[in-house]
Short mmCIF file of C-alpha atoms in Angstrom, two decimals:
data_model
loop_
_atom_site.label_atom_id
_atom_site.label_comp_id
_atom_site.label_asym_id
_atom_site.label_seq_id
_atom_site.Cartn_x
_atom_site.Cartn_y
_atom_site.Cartn_z
CA MET A 261 -55.01 -2.29 93.83
CA THR A 262 -57.57 -0.42 95.89
CA THR A 263 -57.48 2.45 93.61
CA THR A 264 -58.01 0.27 90.51
CA ALA A 265 -60.93 -1.63 92.22
CA ALA A 266 -62.52 1.76 93.07
CA SER A 267 -62.19 3.09 89.41
CA ASP A 268 -63.71 -0.19 88.02
CA VAL A 269 -66.75 0.25 90.57
CA ASP A 270 -67.17 3.90 89.25
CA VAL A 271 -67.04 2.91 85.68
CA ALA A 272 -69.63 0.06 86.27
CA THR A 273 -71.82 2.54 88.17
CA ALA A 274 -71.64 5.03 85.42
CA GLU A 275 -72.46 2.36 82.81
CA ARG A 276 -75.65 1.26 84.54
CA PRO A 277 -77.72 4.44 83.71
CA ARG A 278 -76.76 4.25 80.21
CA ARG A 279 -77.85 0.54 80.06
CA ARG A 280 -81.16 1.48 81.57
CA ALA A 281 -81.64 4.19 79.28
CA ALA A 282 -81.05 2.08 76.26
CA SER A 283 -83.19 -0.79 77.52
CA LEU A 284 -86.07 1.73 78.35
CA GLY A 285 -85.68 3.37 74.86
CA GLY A 286 -85.91 -0.05 73.13
CA TRP A 287 -89.03 -0.97 75.13
CA LEU A 288 -90.53 2.37 74.35
CA LEU A 289 -89.87 1.62 70.75
CA ILE A 290 -91.63 -1.76 70.70
CA ALA A 291 -94.61 -0.08 72.61
CA VAL A 292 -94.96 2.51 69.76
CA LEU A 293 -94.82 -0.18 67.13
CA VAL A 294 -97.36 -2.25 68.83
CA LEU A 295 -99.62 0.72 69.19
CA ALA A 296 -99.37 1.77 65.59
CA VAL A 297 -100.28 -1.83 64.36
CA ALA A 298 -103.10 -2.00 66.71
CA LEU A 299 -104.34 1.39 65.51
CA ALA A 300 -103.92 0.47 61.87
CA ALA A 301 -105.72 -2.83 62.56
CA SER A 302 -108.63 -1.12 64.17
CA GLN A 303 -108.91 1.48 61.36
CA LEU A 304 -109.15 -1.43 58.81
CA VAL A 305 -111.77 -3.29 60.82
CA ALA A 306 -113.79 -0.18 61.46
CA SER A 307 -113.77 1.07 57.77
CA ALA A 308 -115.98 -0.44 55.42
CA PRO A 309 -114.28 -1.46 52.12
CA GLY A 310 -115.01 0.53 49.02
CA ALA A 311 -115.59 3.78 50.70
CA ARG A 312 -114.65 5.49 47.29
CA GLY A 313 -116.47 3.62 44.56
CA THR A 314 -116.46 3.55 40.75
CA LEU A 315 -116.32 7.06 39.08
CA ASP A 316 -116.15 8.81 42.48
CA PRO A 317 -115.01 12.26 41.82
CA GLU A 318 -112.82 12.19 44.97
CA SER A 319 -111.12 8.89 44.44
CA ARG A 320 -107.61 8.58 43.16
CA ALA A 321 -107.96 4.91 42.26
CA ASP A 322 -107.80 3.56 38.69
CA THR A 323 -111.73 3.32 38.68
CA GLY A 324 -112.29 6.81 40.32
CA ALA A 325 -112.91 10.05 38.48
CA LEU A 326 -110.84 12.43 40.41
CA ALA A 327 -108.83 13.30 37.08
CA LEU A 328 -112.19 14.22 35.39
CA ALA A 329 -113.22 16.51 38.19
CA GLU A 330 -109.77 18.18 38.12
CA ILE A 331 -110.14 18.65 34.30
CA LEU A 332 -113.48 20.32 34.79
CA ARG A 333 -112.21 22.74 37.42
CA ASP A 334 -109.27 23.59 35.20
CA GLN A 335 -111.85 24.68 32.58
CA GLY A 336 -113.32 27.15 35.09
CA ILE A 337 -116.23 24.91 35.88
CA GLU A 338 -117.25 24.66 39.55
CA VAL A 339 -117.61 20.92 40.68
CA ASP A 340 -119.73 20.48 43.88
CA VAL A 341 -119.54 16.81 45.04
CA VAL A 342 -122.54 15.88 47.15
CA ARG A 343 -123.32 12.59 48.82
CA SER A 344 -126.84 13.16 49.98
CA ARG A 345 -129.89 13.42 47.51
CA ALA A 346 -131.38 16.05 49.64
CA GLU A 347 -128.23 18.26 49.23
CA ALA A 348 -128.11 17.46 45.54
CA ALA A 349 -131.76 18.46 44.94
CA ALA A 350 -130.93 21.74 46.90
CA ALA A 351 -127.90 22.57 44.98
CA VAL A 352 -129.20 21.94 41.49
CA ASP A 353 -130.58 24.98 39.48
CA GLU A 354 -131.19 26.02 35.98
CA ASP A 355 -127.56 27.04 35.33
CA SER A 356 -126.03 23.72 36.60
CA THR A 357 -125.58 20.10 35.34
CA LEU A 358 -126.55 17.21 37.60
CA ALA A 359 -124.03 14.36 37.10
CA LEU A 360 -124.42 10.94 38.81
CA THR A 361 -123.92 7.14 38.21
CA ASN A 362 -126.54 4.57 38.25
CA PRO A 363 -128.41 5.31 41.54
CA VAL A 364 -129.18 1.63 42.40
CA ALA A 365 -129.70 2.66 46.12
CA LEU A 366 -132.60 4.94 45.26
CA SER A 367 -136.31 4.02 44.73
CA ASP A 368 -138.09 5.14 41.69
CA ASP A 369 -139.87 7.93 43.71
CA ALA A 370 -136.68 9.16 45.25
CA LEU A 371 -134.96 9.27 41.83
CA ALA A 372 -137.92 11.34 40.26
CA ALA A 373 -137.58 13.78 43.31
CA LEU A 374 -133.87 13.98 42.74
CA LEU A 375 -134.23 14.66 38.98
CA ALA A 376 -137.26 16.94 39.13
CA PRO A 377 -135.37 20.26 39.78
CA ALA A 378 -132.58 19.59 37.34
CA ASP A 379 -132.81 20.85 33.78
CA ARG A 380 -129.69 19.23 32.46
CA ILE A 381 -128.68 15.72 33.71
CA VAL A 382 -125.87 13.36 32.76
CA PHE A 383 -125.96 9.60 33.88
CA LEU A 384 -122.35 8.39 33.78
CA SER A 385 -123.47 4.73 34.05
CA THR A 386 -126.74 3.10 33.75
CA SER A 387 -128.76 -0.15 34.05
CA THR A 388 -131.56 -1.73 32.26
CA HIS A 389 -134.05 -0.51 34.83
CA LEU A 390 -132.74 3.10 34.71
CA LEU A 391 -133.17 3.02 30.93
CA SER A 392 -136.75 1.87 31.18
CA GLU A 393 -137.41 4.38 33.98
CA LEU A 394 -136.05 7.33 32.00
CA GLY A 395 -137.81 6.00 28.69
CA VAL A 396 -134.73 6.86 26.57
CA GLY A 397 -134.09 3.34 25.08
CA GLU A 398 -132.93 -0.10 25.87
CA ASN A 399 -129.74 -2.23 25.71
CA ALA A 400 -128.45 -3.19 22.16
CA SER A 401 -126.59 -6.22 21.15
CA GLY A 402 -123.22 -6.13 19.43
CA SER A 403 -120.14 -4.06 19.98
CA VAL A 404 -118.22 -1.38 18.16
CA ALA A 405 -114.30 -1.21 18.09
CA SER A 406 -114.28 2.59 17.59
CA ALA A 407 -116.88 5.14 16.68
CA SER A 408 -117.30 8.82 15.99
CA ALA A 409 -120.18 11.05 16.97
CA ASP A 410 -122.12 10.80 13.69
CA CYS A 411 -125.04 12.79 15.17
CA ALA A 412 -126.50 16.16 15.02
CA VAL A 413 -125.48 17.15 18.55
CA PRO A 414 -123.17 20.30 18.22
CA ALA A 415 -121.15 19.60 21.48
CA PHE A 416 -119.98 16.26 20.04
CA ALA A 417 -118.44 17.80 16.75
CA GLU A 418 -114.94 18.07 18.09
CA VAL A 419 -114.88 14.86 20.22
CA GLY A 420 -113.18 12.62 17.80
CA ARG A 421 -113.42 8.70 18.03
CA ILE A 422 -113.96 6.55 21.18
CA ARG A 423 -114.03 3.02 22.01
CA PRO A 424 -117.52 2.36 23.65
CA ASP A 425 -118.08 -0.32 26.22
CA ARG A 426 -121.87 -0.62 25.92
CA LEU A 427 -124.38 0.32 23.23
CA PHE A 428 -128.11 1.21 23.50
CA SER A 429 -130.94 1.33 21.15
CA PRO A 430 -132.41 4.87 21.34
CA ALA A 431 -136.23 5.32 21.85
CA PRO A 432 -138.23 7.36 19.31
CA GLY A 433 -137.36 11.05 19.71
CA VAL A 434 -133.99 10.21 21.42
CA THR A 435 -130.64 10.95 19.66
CA GLY A 436 -128.09 8.34 19.38
CA CYS A 437 -124.52 9.30 19.12
CA PHE A 438 -121.25 7.31 18.63
CA GLY A 439 -122.75 4.39 16.62
CA ASP A 440 -125.71 4.17 14.35
CA GLY A 441 -129.31 4.58 14.53
CA ASP A 442 -129.85 1.11 16.02
CA ALA A 443 -126.92 0.92 18.50
CA ALA A 444 -125.14 4.04 20.00
CA ALA A 445 -122.98 4.55 22.82
CA VAL A 446 -124.49 7.97 24.07
CA LEU A 447 -128.02 8.67 24.21
CA VAL A 448 -129.33 12.30 24.28
CA ASP A 449 -132.88 13.12 25.13
CA ASP A 450 -134.07 16.79 24.65
CA ARG A 451 -137.81 16.04 24.98
CA ASP A 452 -138.09 17.23 28.58
CA GLY A 453 -134.96 19.18 29.50
CA HIS A 454 -131.65 17.59 28.65
CA ARG A 455 -130.79 14.13 29.58
CA SER A 456 -127.68 12.24 28.39
CA VAL A 457 -127.07 8.56 29.19
CA VAL A 458 -123.60 6.94 28.70
CA GLU A 459 -121.73 3.81 30.15
CA GLY A 460 -118.63 5.74 31.22
CA VAL A 461 -116.89 3.33 33.68
CA ARG A 462 -114.30 2.56 31.16
CA LEU A 463 -114.30 5.82 29.36
CA PHE A 464 -114.11 8.47 32.32
CA SER A 465 -112.12 6.58 34.96
CA ASN A 466 -108.70 7.92 36.07
CA ALA A 467 -106.98 5.02 34.12
CA THR A 468 -108.56 5.55 30.65
CA LEU A 469 -109.51 9.10 30.48
CA ALA A 470 -106.65 10.05 28.44
CA ASP A 471 -107.37 7.34 25.85
CA ASP A 472 -108.82 8.42 22.50
CA GLY A 473 -111.45 11.11 22.70
CA ASN A 474 -112.63 10.06 26.25
CA ALA A 475 -111.71 13.37 27.98
CA ALA A 476 -113.14 15.41 25.06
CA LEU A 477 -116.54 13.38 25.25
CA ALA A 478 -116.53 14.02 29.19
CA LEU A 479 -116.09 17.84 28.58
CA ALA A 480 -118.94 17.77 26.01
CA LEU A 481 -121.25 16.13 28.37
CA LEU A 482 -120.43 18.01 31.76
CA GLY A 483 -118.93 21.26 30.36
CA GLN A 484 -121.98 22.97 28.95
CA THR A 485 -122.76 24.78 32.25
CA GLU A 486 -120.56 26.83 34.58
CA ARG A 487 -121.46 24.55 37.56
CA VAL A 488 -121.64 20.69 37.96
CA VAL A 489 -123.44 19.20 41.00
CA TRP A 490 -121.93 15.66 41.15
CA TYR A 491 -124.02 13.37 43.28
CA VAL A 492 -122.43 10.24 44.52
CA PRO A 493 -125.14 7.52 45.34
CA SER A 494 -124.48 5.17 48.22
CA TRP A 495 -126.37 2.88 50.34
CA GLU A 496 -126.04 5.28 53.22
CA ASP A 497 -128.33 7.68 51.37
CA THR A 498 -130.84 4.99 50.35
CA ASP A 499 -134.57 5.08 50.98
CA ILE A 500 -135.14 1.48 50.40
CA PRO A 501 -135.88 -0.11 53.81
CA GLY A 502 -133.92 -3.12 54.74
CA THR A 503 -131.50 -2.83 51.70
CA THR A 504 -128.37 -1.40 53.38
CA PRO A 505 -125.62 -3.90 52.56
CA ASP A 506 -123.67 -5.65 55.32
CA THR A 507 -120.29 -4.23 56.15
CA LEU A 508 -117.37 -5.78 57.96
CA GLY A 509 -118.21 -4.05 61.12
CA SER A 510 -121.78 -5.29 60.99
CA LEU A 511 -120.90 -8.99 60.17
CA THR A 512 -118.23 -8.97 63.04
CA PRO A 513 -119.64 -10.31 66.37
CA GLU A 514 -119.27 -8.09 69.29
CA TRP A 515 -116.72 -10.12 71.05
CA VAL A 516 -114.16 -10.11 68.33
CA THR A 517 -112.66 -6.65 68.97
CA PRO A 518 -112.17 -7.46 72.84
CA ALA A 519 -110.60 -10.72 71.79
CA ILE A 520 -108.20 -8.92 69.56
CA LEU A 521 -107.22 -6.38 72.31
CA LEU A 522 -106.85 -9.30 74.82
CA LEU A 523 -104.49 -11.05 72.31
CA LEU A 524 -102.42 -8.01 71.72
CA ALA A 525 -102.08 -7.51 75.64
CA ALA A 526 -101.10 -11.13 75.93
CA GLY A 527 -98.47 -10.82 73.13
CA ILE A 528 -97.12 -7.70 74.79
CA ALA A 529 -96.89 -9.50 78.14
CA ILE A 530 -95.19 -12.59 76.66
CA ALA A 531 -92.75 -10.28 74.92
CA ALA A 532 -91.92 -8.63 78.05
CA ALA A 533 -91.46 -11.80 79.98
CA ARG A 534 -89.68 -14.00 77.35
CA GLY A 535 -87.96 -11.51 75.15
CA ARG A 536 -84.40 -10.71 75.08
CA ARG A 537 -83.13 -7.91 77.38
CA PHE A 538 -81.43 -4.99 75.62
CA GLY A 539 -77.82 -4.62 76.90
CA PRO A 540 -74.47 -3.62 75.74
CA LEU A 541 -72.90 -5.46 72.77
CA VAL A 542 -70.17 -8.07 73.62
CA ALA A 543 -66.75 -7.09 72.54
CA GLU A 544 -64.75 -9.78 70.63
CA THR A 545 -61.21 -9.43 69.41
CA LEU A 546 -60.91 -9.59 65.69
CA PRO A 547 -59.92 -11.25 63.41
CA VAL A 548 -60.66 -14.71 64.76
CA THR A 549 -58.00 -17.42 63.84
CA VAL A 550 -59.61 -20.84 62.88
CA ARG A 551 -57.11 -23.79 62.75
CA ALA A 552 -57.01 -25.62 59.43
CA SER A 553 -57.71 -28.87 61.10
CA GLU A 554 -61.16 -27.50 62.29
CA THR A 555 -62.03 -26.36 58.87
CA MET A 556 -61.02 -29.65 57.55
CA HIS A 557 -63.05 -31.63 60.01
CA GLY A 558 -66.06 -29.34 59.41
CA ARG A 559 -65.88 -29.88 55.68
CA ALA A 560 -65.60 -33.66 56.18
CA ARG A 561 -68.65 -33.74 58.37
CA LEU A 562 -70.66 -31.68 55.65
CA THR A 563 -69.57 -34.04 52.94
CA ALA A 564 -70.47 -37.12 55.23
CA LYS A 565 -73.71 -35.72 56.00
CA ALA A 566 -74.57 -35.12 52.30
CA ALA A 567 -73.33 -38.58 51.50
CA ASP A 568 -71.56 -37.09 48.56
CA ALA A 569 -68.88 -39.83 47.72
CA PRO A 570 -67.70 -38.31 44.31
CA HIS A 571 -67.18 -34.86 45.85
CA ALA A 572 -65.24 -36.45 48.73
CA ALA A 573 -63.08 -38.55 46.30
CA GLU A 574 -62.23 -35.35 44.19
CA ALA A 575 -61.08 -33.71 47.44
CA LEU A 576 -58.85 -36.67 48.36
CA ARG A 577 -57.63 -36.88 44.59
CA ASP A 578 -56.83 -33.13 44.58
CA GLY A 579 -54.86 -33.36 47.98
CA THR A 580 -52.94 -36.31 46.61
CA ARG A 581 -52.03 -34.58 43.40
CA ARG A 582 -50.71 -31.49 45.16
CA ARG A 583 -48.58 -33.56 47.66
CA LEU A 584 -47.17 -35.75 44.97
CA ALA A 585 -46.24 -32.57 42.88
CA ARG A 586 -44.45 -31.12 45.70
CA ARG A 587 -42.56 -34.41 46.53
CA LEU A 588 -41.63 -35.06 42.77
CA GLY A 589 -40.30 -31.54 42.58
CA LEU A 590 -43.02 -30.30 40.11
CA ALA A 591 -44.88 -27.13 40.07
CA VAL A 592 -47.81 -26.80 42.48
CA ASN A 593 -50.25 -26.23 39.47
CA ALA A 594 -48.82 -29.23 37.54
CA GLY A 595 -51.43 -31.13 35.54
CA THR A 596 -52.80 -34.51 36.32
CA ASP A 597 -51.00 -36.16 33.41
CA GLU A 598 -47.69 -34.55 34.42
CA VAL A 599 -47.99 -35.74 38.00
CA ALA A 600 -49.09 -39.32 36.93
CA ASP A 601 -46.19 -39.74 34.54
CA ALA A 602 -43.67 -38.45 37.04
CA ALA A 603 -44.89 -40.86 39.77
CA ALA A 604 -44.91 -43.75 37.25
CA ASP A 605 -41.36 -42.88 36.21
CA ARG A 606 -40.41 -42.73 39.97
CA LEU A 607 -42.11 -46.15 40.72
CA ARG A 608 -40.79 -47.67 37.44
CA VAL A 609 -44.22 -48.61 36.27
CA PRO A 610 -45.57 -48.04 32.70
CA ARG A 611 -46.63 -44.51 31.97
CA GLY A 612 -50.41 -44.20 31.84
CA SER A 613 -50.97 -46.74 34.62
CA LEU A 614 -51.79 -44.20 37.29
CA GLN A 615 -54.10 -42.06 34.89
CA SER A 616 -57.18 -43.61 35.94
CA LEU A 617 -56.42 -43.32 39.73
CA LEU A 618 -55.57 -39.72 39.52
CA SER A 619 -58.12 -38.52 36.88
CA GLY A 620 -60.57 -41.47 36.20
CA PRO A 621 -64.45 -41.64 37.19
CA PRO A 622 -64.81 -41.08 40.91
CA PRO A 623 -66.40 -43.86 43.27
CA ALA A 624 -70.07 -43.73 43.34
CA ASP A 625 -70.58 -45.10 47.06
CA ASP A 626 -68.96 -45.18 50.53
CA ALA A 627 -67.46 -48.63 49.99
CA ALA A 628 -65.82 -47.70 46.70
CA LEU A 629 -64.65 -44.41 48.37
CA VAL A 630 -62.83 -46.29 51.18
CA ALA A 631 -61.02 -48.47 48.73
CA PHE A 632 -60.23 -45.50 46.53
CA ALA A 633 -58.69 -43.58 49.54
CA ARG A 634 -56.53 -46.73 50.39
CA ARG A 635 -55.20 -46.74 46.89
CA LEU A 636 -54.28 -43.04 46.93
CA ASP A 637 -52.56 -43.51 50.44
CA ASP A 638 -50.63 -46.63 48.99
CA LEU A 639 -49.57 -44.53 46.01
CA GLU A 640 -48.30 -41.58 48.37
CA THR A 641 -46.50 -44.30 50.61
CA ALA A 642 -44.79 -45.83 47.60
CA VAL A 643 -43.66 -42.56 46.23
CA GLU A 644 -42.42 -41.47 49.62
CA GLY A 645 -40.53 -44.78 49.89
CA THR A 646 -38.66 -44.18 46.51
CA LEU A 647 -37.53 -40.71 47.69
CA GLN A 648 -35.80 -42.08 50.70
CA THR A 649 -34.04 -44.65 48.45
CA PRO A 650 -32.21 -42.97 45.43
CA PRO A 651 -33.15 -44.40 42.14
CA GLY A 652 -31.05 -47.08 40.77
CA GLU A 653 -30.25 -48.58 44.06
CA THR A 654 -31.76 -52.10 44.95
#
């Protein structure tokens, strides 16, 4: 006994380091998960939404224009993405194309300074104010389901048909393409340099670039030089004072971040104090044997709790049919009519008199269920009594 006790102590002592190591590993995993969630939340709070906007040449979103930028690079065209108007003005030269969307964050003077050194400019989206500032035309009413170039611009000869989203009325001296003389999807102004205006949000985005002749139109607009300077306007580069839009970080009070960290710390403390301790699994001998009476009582409680008298009646009726079939020497799977006729013959009552009891409509409430159970019990008792007395004896 002394040797056995000593071996048990050694086994318990050897198991303690393993348990401690498992517990420590579990808590380290929880700590890593909490830190990862906190880092992701802080990044979400710190970053402003929409960091990559519509027709951004570095955005993979459906509204971005990364696909167009990659197509230009595949054609051997150098694409320089700049996010500062000073860098854009410095990068543009006579052999390059300046591409940009509607620069709503720039004043008219800043826009003029940006466009001055550029000889070839393509506006991928526009506004009513920009049309007026450029003097190329104005908005046109109506829509066109599909249009071809139908103009004298050689670069558009192989474009095919497009589905324009917006039409413009060209000013005198400005060429309108992909429409008619009163409403065109693309405006080309060669009066002072080369300026093209198109509403390309639904034409040149990643999701729709492959439709119709959209990609061909983009190459015709941006692929005429060996280099494209793609300026991305943003409110961080605005020169209009007091117009920087509010972000999630600027709208959040200063106390929110410390409160979030405090709540995270409190959650970790509560988890450490109240959480389950990691330990060895409890061994249990399988299979587990459950007595039939326990299963029966459990199902009875469920039926009583559900107040389902018809279901309980069917269960009672099925048990009665099985027991009567066995006592009457019938097969276990004997039909209801066969059991009822055999029981009627045994009791010397007319055939069919037991059909309603064994296969009729079930009771609808508890009171009727009790009476129904008593009738089934009386039937089994009567059949059992006839089995003890041979037929024919009185």
